[in-house]
């Protein structure tokens, strides 16, 4: 629409998509996910992109790494078959993280792809290729809840407090309502469901400002432990009664 400002990540996203079209063989699609698709993208956010392709990825990494500015680029290339039927260990072909890191799958896969596939199926923006719902298969809710539990435990040990707290909020939101939210929307959901919480407010403000809080303190650890308890209860309920994939 004329007069509407484009998101500040849009130019970089287009550059990544153009680089994929020019350099990735048997390209199926290029999909923007993460906070750029869900909302809540800030200037400290990574630009999350999932590429689906069946051809050779030899020599592609340097071209894509050149697109890793101004936002850090988090990009994976997966096969069409892997995207259509998301199953552990979630194999990938190439992964780029940050401004200069890349890796190829050695057989261990990438568990983060469970969440990436689910977000893509729900909310991805197709930069190139068919609609995401035609490419990405459904992910088991039980698998997603299990992934979130592991991610929260990892976050307590290795991530910033804002990451741990906000991921806890949106993980419980998913377990409750089946929808994947941004970190910011997850914080708002938590407050609407459980009432105001200073930890959540602090983490949300830090996220919006792009300011780290440092390692999780004891209060944050207790908060995340509560969230993990809710997720584990949800997992038991899913195992008992079942739930549709998302």
mmCIF file of C-alpha atoms in Angstrom:
data_model
loop_
_atom_site.group_PDB
_atom_site.id
_atom_site.type_symbol
_atom_site.label_atom_id
_atom_site.label_comp_id
_atom_site.label_asym_id
_atom_site.label_seq_id
_atom_site.Cartn_x
_atom_site.Cartn_y
_atom_site.Cartn_z
ATOM 1 C CA UNK A 1 0.000 0.000 0.000
ATOM 2 C CA UNK A 2 1.382 3.387 -0.970
ATOM 3 C CA UNK A 3 2.643 5.435 1.952
ATOM 4 C CA UNK A 4 3.115 2.453 4.288
ATOM 5 C CA UNK A 5 6.707 2.089 5.462
ATOM 6 C CA UNK A 6 8.334 -1.278 4.848
ATOM 7 C CA UNK A 7 9.798 -3.131 7.848
ATOM 8 C CA UNK A 8 13.485 -2.302 8.238
ATOM 9 C CA UNK A 9 14.392 -5.971 7.762
ATOM 10 C CA UNK A 10 12.700 -6.177 4.358
ATOM 11 C CA UNK A 11 15.655 -5.039 2.221
ATOM 12 C CA UNK A 12 17.978 -7.588 3.808
ATOM 13 C CA UNK A 13 15.373 -10.345 3.461
ATOM 14 C CA UNK A 14 15.021 -9.586 -0.246
ATOM 15 C CA UNK A 15 18.820 -9.693 -0.665
ATOM 16 C CA UNK A 16 18.932 -13.130 0.951
ATOM 17 C CA UNK A 17 16.106 -14.395 -1.247
ATOM 18 C CA UNK A 18 17.763 -13.017 -4.390
ATOM 19 C CA UNK A 19 21.055 -14.681 -3.405
ATOM 20 C CA UNK A 20 19.244 -17.991 -2.984
ATOM 21 C CA UNK A 21 17.491 -17.702 -6.333
ATOM 22 C CA UNK A 22 20.800 -16.957 -8.062
ATOM 23 C CA UNK A 23 22.968 -19.547 -6.304
ATOM 24 C CA UNK A 24 20.942 -22.421 -4.817
ATOM 25 C CA UNK A 25 20.190 -25.252 -7.243
ATOM 26 C CA UNK A 26 16.748 -26.880 -7.387
ATOM 27 C CA UNK A 27 15.382 -24.160 -5.137
ATOM 28 C CA UNK A 28 11.845 -24.763 -3.885
ATOM 29 C CA UNK A 29 11.260 -21.789 -1.622
ATOM 30 C CA UNK A 30 12.696 -19.166 0.730
ATOM 31 C CA UNK A 31 10.691 -18.491 3.887
ATOM 32 C CA UNK A 32 11.000 -15.780 6.508
ATOM 33 C CA UNK A 33 10.055 -16.941 10.000
ATOM 34 C CA UNK A 34 10.928 -16.010 13.588
ATOM 35 C CA UNK A 35 10.149 -12.579 14.994
ATOM 36 C CA UNK A 36 10.066 -10.946 11.552
ATOM 37 C CA UNK A 37 7.059 -13.125 10.700
ATOM 38 C CA UNK A 38 5.508 -13.372 14.171
ATOM 39 C CA UNK A 39 6.047 -9.736 15.192
ATOM 40 C CA UNK A 40 8.325 -8.175 17.787
ATOM 41 C CA UNK A 41 11.395 -7.874 15.541
ATOM 42 C CA UNK A 42 13.943 -5.409 16.926
ATOM 43 C CA UNK A 43 17.289 -4.183 15.678
ATOM 44 C CA UNK A 44 18.990 -6.759 17.899
ATOM 45 C CA UNK A 45 16.934 -9.654 16.480
ATOM 46 C CA UNK A 46 18.282 -12.289 14.123
ATOM 47 C CA UNK A 47 16.780 -12.518 10.657
ATOM 48 C CA UNK A 48 15.431 -16.088 10.538
ATOM 49 C CA UNK A 49 15.136 -17.728 7.117
ATOM 50 C CA UNK A 50 14.431 -21.313 6.103
ATOM 51 C CA UNK A 51 15.397 -22.353 2.581
ATOM 52 C CA UNK A 52 13.970 -25.466 0.932
ATOM 53 C CA UNK A 53 16.096 -26.895 -1.877
ATOM 54 C CA UNK A 54 17.162 -30.261 -3.269
ATOM 55 C CA UNK A 55 20.229 -29.285 -5.309
ATOM 56 C CA UNK A 56 23.872 -28.867 -4.378
ATOM 57 C CA UNK A 57 24.700 -26.327 -1.675
ATOM 58 C CA UNK A 58 28.419 -26.293 -2.487
ATOM 59 C CA UNK A 59 29.762 -22.747 -2.530
ATOM 60 C CA UNK A 60 26.501 -21.231 -1.299
ATOM 61 C CA UNK A 61 27.606 -20.316 2.229
ATOM 62 C CA UNK A 62 29.964 -17.400 1.357
ATOM 63 C CA UNK A 63 27.277 -15.781 -0.782
ATOM 64 C CA UNK A 64 24.709 -16.021 1.996
ATOM 65 C CA UNK A 65 27.138 -14.915 4.697
ATOM 66 C CA UNK A 66 27.634 -11.738 2.686
ATOM 67 C CA UNK A 67 23.951 -11.001 3.374
ATOM 68 C CA UNK A 68 24.342 -11.268 7.160
ATOM 69 C CA UNK A 69 24.072 -7.521 7.756
ATOM 70 C CA UNK A 70 22.660 -5.376 9.237
ATOM 71 C CA UNK A 71 20.880 -8.121 11.227
ATOM 72 C CA UNK A 72 22.591 -11.374 12.124
ATOM 73 C CA UNK A 73 21.399 -14.116 9.780
ATOM 74 C CA UNK A 74 20.032 -17.418 11.082
ATOM 75 C CA UNK A 75 19.442 -19.568 8.001
ATOM 76 C CA UNK A 76 19.004 -23.269 7.334
ATOM 77 C CA UNK A 77 18.723 -25.129 4.048
ATOM 78 C CA UNK A 78 16.631 -28.308 4.177
ATOM 79 C CA UNK A 79 15.363 -30.740 1.568
ATOM 80 C CA UNK A 80 11.779 -30.700 0.374
ATOM 81 C CA UNK A 81 11.233 -34.170 1.850
ATOM 82 C CA UNK A 82 12.505 -33.073 5.268
ATOM 83 C CA UNK A 83 10.220 -30.034 5.244
ATOM 84 C CA UNK A 84 7.196 -32.046 4.153
ATOM 85 C CA UNK A 85 7.588 -34.672 6.888
ATOM 86 C CA UNK A 86 9.221 -33.102 9.945
ATOM 87 C CA UNK A 87 10.687 -35.894 12.070
ATOM 88 C CA UNK A 88 13.568 -36.199 14.532
ATOM 89 C CA UNK A 89 16.486 -35.794 14.273
ATOM 90 C CA UNK A 90 15.371 -33.049 11.828
ATOM 91 C CA UNK A 91 18.118 -33.294 9.203
ATOM 92 C CA UNK A 92 19.410 -30.231 7.420
ATOM 93 C CA UNK A 93 21.809 -29.551 4.576
ATOM 94 C CA UNK A 94 23.439 -26.275 5.594
ATOM 95 C CA UNK A 95 23.118 -23.998 8.603
ATOM 96 C CA UNK A 96 24.342 -20.417 8.930
ATOM 97 C CA UNK A 97 24.279 -18.703 12.318
ATOM 98 C CA UNK A 98 25.329 -15.161 13.024
ATOM 99 C CA UNK A 99 27.739 -13.216 10.854
ATOM 100 C CA UNK A 100 30.317 -15.892 10.123
ATOM 101 C CA UNK A 101 29.388 -19.401 11.314
ATOM 102 C CA UNK A 102 28.264 -22.263 9.112
ATOM 103 C CA UNK A 103 27.873 -26.031 9.466
ATOM 104 C CA UNK A 104 26.644 -29.032 7.536
ATOM 105 C CA UNK A 105 24.657 -31.882 9.054
ATOM 106 C CA UNK A 106 26.840 -34.698 10.349
ATOM 107 C CA UNK A 107 23.835 -36.902 11.039
ATOM 108 C CA UNK A 108 22.737 -35.383 14.326
ATOM 109 C CA UNK A 109 20.210 -33.007 12.778
ATOM 110 C CA UNK A 110 18.971 -29.817 14.425
ATOM 111 C CA UNK A 111 16.160 -30.028 17.016
ATOM 112 C CA UNK A 112 15.471 -26.296 16.570
ATOM 113 C CA UNK A 113 13.962 -27.157 13.195
ATOM 114 C CA UNK A 114 10.906 -28.612 14.948
ATOM 115 C CA UNK A 115 9.918 -25.119 16.054
ATOM 116 C CA UNK A 116 11.082 -23.517 12.798
ATOM 117 C CA UNK A 117 8.877 -25.843 10.746
ATOM 118 C CA UNK A 118 5.873 -25.174 12.965
ATOM 119 C CA UNK A 119 6.340 -21.402 12.769
ATOM 120 C CA UNK A 120 6.799 -21.605 8.997
ATOM 121 C CA UNK A 121 3.631 -23.635 8.537
ATOM 122 C CA UNK A 122 1.680 -21.212 10.726
ATOM 123 C CA UNK A 123 3.109 -17.794 9.919
ATOM 124 C CA UNK A 124 6.027 -17.752 7.469
ATOM 125 C CA UNK A 125 6.348 -15.101 4.783
ATOM 126 C CA UNK A 126 7.186 -16.644 1.411
ATOM 127 C CA UNK A 127 10.003 -14.579 -0.092
ATOM 128 C CA UNK A 128 10.134 -17.036 -2.980
ATOM 129 C CA UNK A 129 8.146 -20.161 -3.742
ATOM 130 C CA UNK A 130 4.747 -21.683 -2.926
ATOM 131 C CA UNK A 131 2.701 -20.836 0.172
ATOM 132 C CA UNK A 132 4.341 -22.282 3.289
ATOM 133 C CA UNK A 133 1.345 -24.487 4.069
ATOM 134 C CA UNK A 134 2.029 -26.321 0.795
ATOM 135 C CA UNK A 135 5.658 -27.020 1.716
ATOM 136 C CA UNK A 136 5.876 -27.584 5.466
ATOM 137 C CA UNK A 137 4.259 -30.585 7.060
ATOM 138 C CA UNK A 138 2.632 -30.588 10.468
ATOM 139 C CA UNK A 139 4.738 -31.031 13.598
ATOM 140 C CA UNK A 140 3.484 -33.163 16.467
ATOM 141 C CA UNK A 141 2.398 -31.006 19.449
ATOM 142 C CA UNK A 142 4.007 -33.572 21.741
ATOM 143 C CA UNK A 143 7.303 -33.102 19.883
ATOM 144 C CA UNK A 144 7.014 -29.325 20.149
ATOM 145 C CA UNK A 145 6.268 -29.349 23.868
ATOM 146 C CA UNK A 146 9.213 -31.684 24.415
ATOM 147 C CA UNK A 147 11.415 -29.361 22.396
ATOM 148 C CA UNK A 148 10.313 -26.356 24.453
ATOM 149 C CA UNK A 149 11.148 -28.140 27.716
ATOM 150 C CA UNK A 150 14.662 -28.845 26.477
ATOM 151 C CA UNK A 151 15.063 -25.315 25.151
ATOM 152 C CA UNK A 152 14.019 -23.780 28.467
ATOM 153 C CA UNK A 153 16.487 -25.922 30.390
ATOM 154 C CA UNK A 154 19.218 -24.923 27.955
ATOM 155 C CA UNK A 155 18.255 -21.264 28.264
ATOM 156 C CA UNK A 156 18.623 -21.291 32.033
ATOM 157 C CA UNK A 157 22.215 -22.448 31.728
ATOM 158 C CA UNK A 158 23.469 -20.638 28.669
ATOM 159 C CA UNK A 159 21.158 -17.831 27.531
ATOM 160 C CA UNK A 160 20.339 -14.336 28.682
ATOM 161 C CA UNK A 161 17.599 -14.000 31.294
ATOM 162 C CA UNK A 162 15.274 -12.192 28.902
ATOM 163 C CA UNK A 163 15.521 -15.143 26.489
ATOM 164 C CA UNK A 164 14.786 -17.682 29.221
ATOM 165 C CA UNK A 165 11.804 -15.804 30.654
ATOM 166 C CA UNK A 166 10.189 -14.807 27.360
ATOM 167 C CA UNK A 167 10.617 -18.263 25.858
ATOM 168 C CA UNK A 168 8.957 -19.700 28.952
ATOM 169 C CA UNK A 169 5.991 -17.385 28.400
ATOM 170 C CA UNK A 170 5.462 -18.295 24.775
ATOM 171 C CA UNK A 171 6.058 -22.001 25.343
ATOM 172 C CA UNK A 172 3.263 -22.120 27.910
ATOM 173 C CA UNK A 173 1.091 -20.030 25.587
ATOM 174 C CA UNK A 174 1.564 -22.675 22.885
ATOM 175 C CA UNK A 175 0.766 -25.509 25.282
ATOM 176 C CA UNK A 176 -2.376 -23.678 26.343
ATOM 177 C CA UNK A 177 -3.729 -22.505 23.005
ATOM 178 C CA UNK A 178 -1.777 -24.246 20.258
ATOM 179 C CA UNK A 179 -0.501 -21.058 18.658
ATOM 180 C CA UNK A 180 3.129 -19.997 18.346
ATOM 181 C CA UNK A 181 3.762 -16.418 19.439
ATOM 182 C CA UNK A 182 6.634 -13.973 19.343
ATOM 183 C CA UNK A 183 8.557 -13.318 22.550
ATOM 184 C CA UNK A 184 6.747 -10.002 22.981
ATOM 185 C CA UNK A 185 3.296 -11.478 22.380
ATOM 186 C CA UNK A 186 4.174 -14.375 24.658
ATOM 187 C CA UNK A 187 4.910 -11.922 27.470
ATOM 188 C CA UNK A 188 1.586 -10.177 26.896
ATOM 189 C CA UNK A 189 -0.213 -13.535 26.888
ATOM 190 C CA UNK A 190 1.376 -14.510 30.207
ATOM 191 C CA UNK A 191 0.275 -11.282 31.882
ATOM 192 C CA UNK A 192 -3.265 -11.631 30.527
ATOM 193 C CA UNK A 193 -3.439 -15.221 31.794
ATOM 194 C CA UNK A 194 -1.586 -15.068 35.118
ATOM 195 C CA UNK A 195 -1.477 -11.371 35.965
ATOM 196 C CA UNK A 196 1.359 -8.821 36.122
ATOM 197 C CA UNK A 197 4.817 -10.175 36.818
ATOM 198 C CA UNK A 198 7.924 -8.008 37.276
ATOM 199 C CA UNK A 199 10.189 -10.637 35.702
ATOM 200 C CA UNK A 200 8.056 -10.715 32.575
ATOM 201 C CA UNK A 201 7.821 -6.922 32.374
ATOM 202 C CA UNK A 202 11.583 -6.574 32.808
ATOM 203 C CA UNK A 203 12.312 -9.194 30.149
ATOM 204 C CA UNK A 204 9.861 -7.637 27.694
ATOM 205 C CA UNK A 205 11.341 -4.155 28.159
ATOM 206 C CA UNK A 206 14.858 -5.520 27.709
ATOM 207 C CA UNK A 207 13.826 -7.367 24.563
ATOM 208 C CA UNK A 208 12.276 -4.267 23.024
ATOM 209 C CA UNK A 209 15.370 -2.231 23.883
ATOM 210 C CA UNK A 210 17.792 -4.922 22.729
ATOM 211 C CA UNK A 211 19.490 -4.874 26.126
ATOM 212 C CA UNK A 212 20.810 -8.077 27.751
ATOM 213 C CA UNK A 213 19.977 -8.867 31.366
ATOM 214 C CA UNK A 214 22.781 -11.332 31.978
ATOM 215 C CA UNK A 215 22.507 -14.911 33.241
ATOM 216 C CA UNK A 216 19.222 -16.025 34.763
ATOM 217 C CA UNK A 217 18.962 -15.280 38.479
ATOM 218 C CA UNK A 218 17.215 -17.441 41.078
ATOM 219 C CA UNK A 219 13.845 -15.759 40.537
ATOM 220 C CA UNK A 220 14.054 -16.367 36.799
ATOM 221 C CA UNK A 221 15.070 -19.976 37.412
ATOM 222 C CA UNK A 222 12.010 -20.440 39.614
ATOM 223 C CA UNK A 223 9.803 -18.836 36.955
ATOM 224 C CA UNK A 224 11.149 -21.099 34.223
ATOM 225 C CA UNK A 225 10.794 -24.146 36.476
ATOM 226 C CA UNK A 226 7.117 -23.278 36.897
ATOM 227 C CA UNK A 227 6.744 -23.038 33.130
ATOM 228 C CA UNK A 228 8.464 -26.399 32.648
ATOM 229 C CA UNK A 229 6.036 -27.942 35.129
ATOM 230 C CA UNK A 230 3.105 -26.600 33.111
ATOM 231 C CA UNK A 231 4.633 -27.914 29.888
ATOM 232 C CA UNK A 232 5.230 -31.365 31.344
ATOM 233 C CA UNK A 233 1.624 -31.485 32.522
ATOM 234 C CA UNK A 234 0.551 -30.531 28.999
ATOM 235 C CA UNK A 235 2.748 -33.275 27.536
ATOM 236 C CA UNK A 236 1.081 -35.856 29.762
ATOM 237 C CA UNK A 237 -2.329 -34.619 28.674
ATOM 238 C CA UNK A 238 -1.359 -34.791 25.001
ATOM 239 C CA UNK A 239 -0.020 -38.316 25.467
ATOM 240 C CA UNK A 240 -3.254 -39.371 27.141
ATOM 241 C CA UNK A 241 -5.841 -37.644 24.989
ATOM 242 C CA UNK A 242 -3.950 -36.768 21.819
ATOM 243 C CA UNK A 243 -3.851 -33.507 19.915
ATOM 244 C CA UNK A 244 -3.739 -32.502 16.304
ATOM 245 C CA UNK A 245 -0.410 -31.568 14.791
ATOM 246 C CA UNK A 246 0.281 -27.912 14.071
#
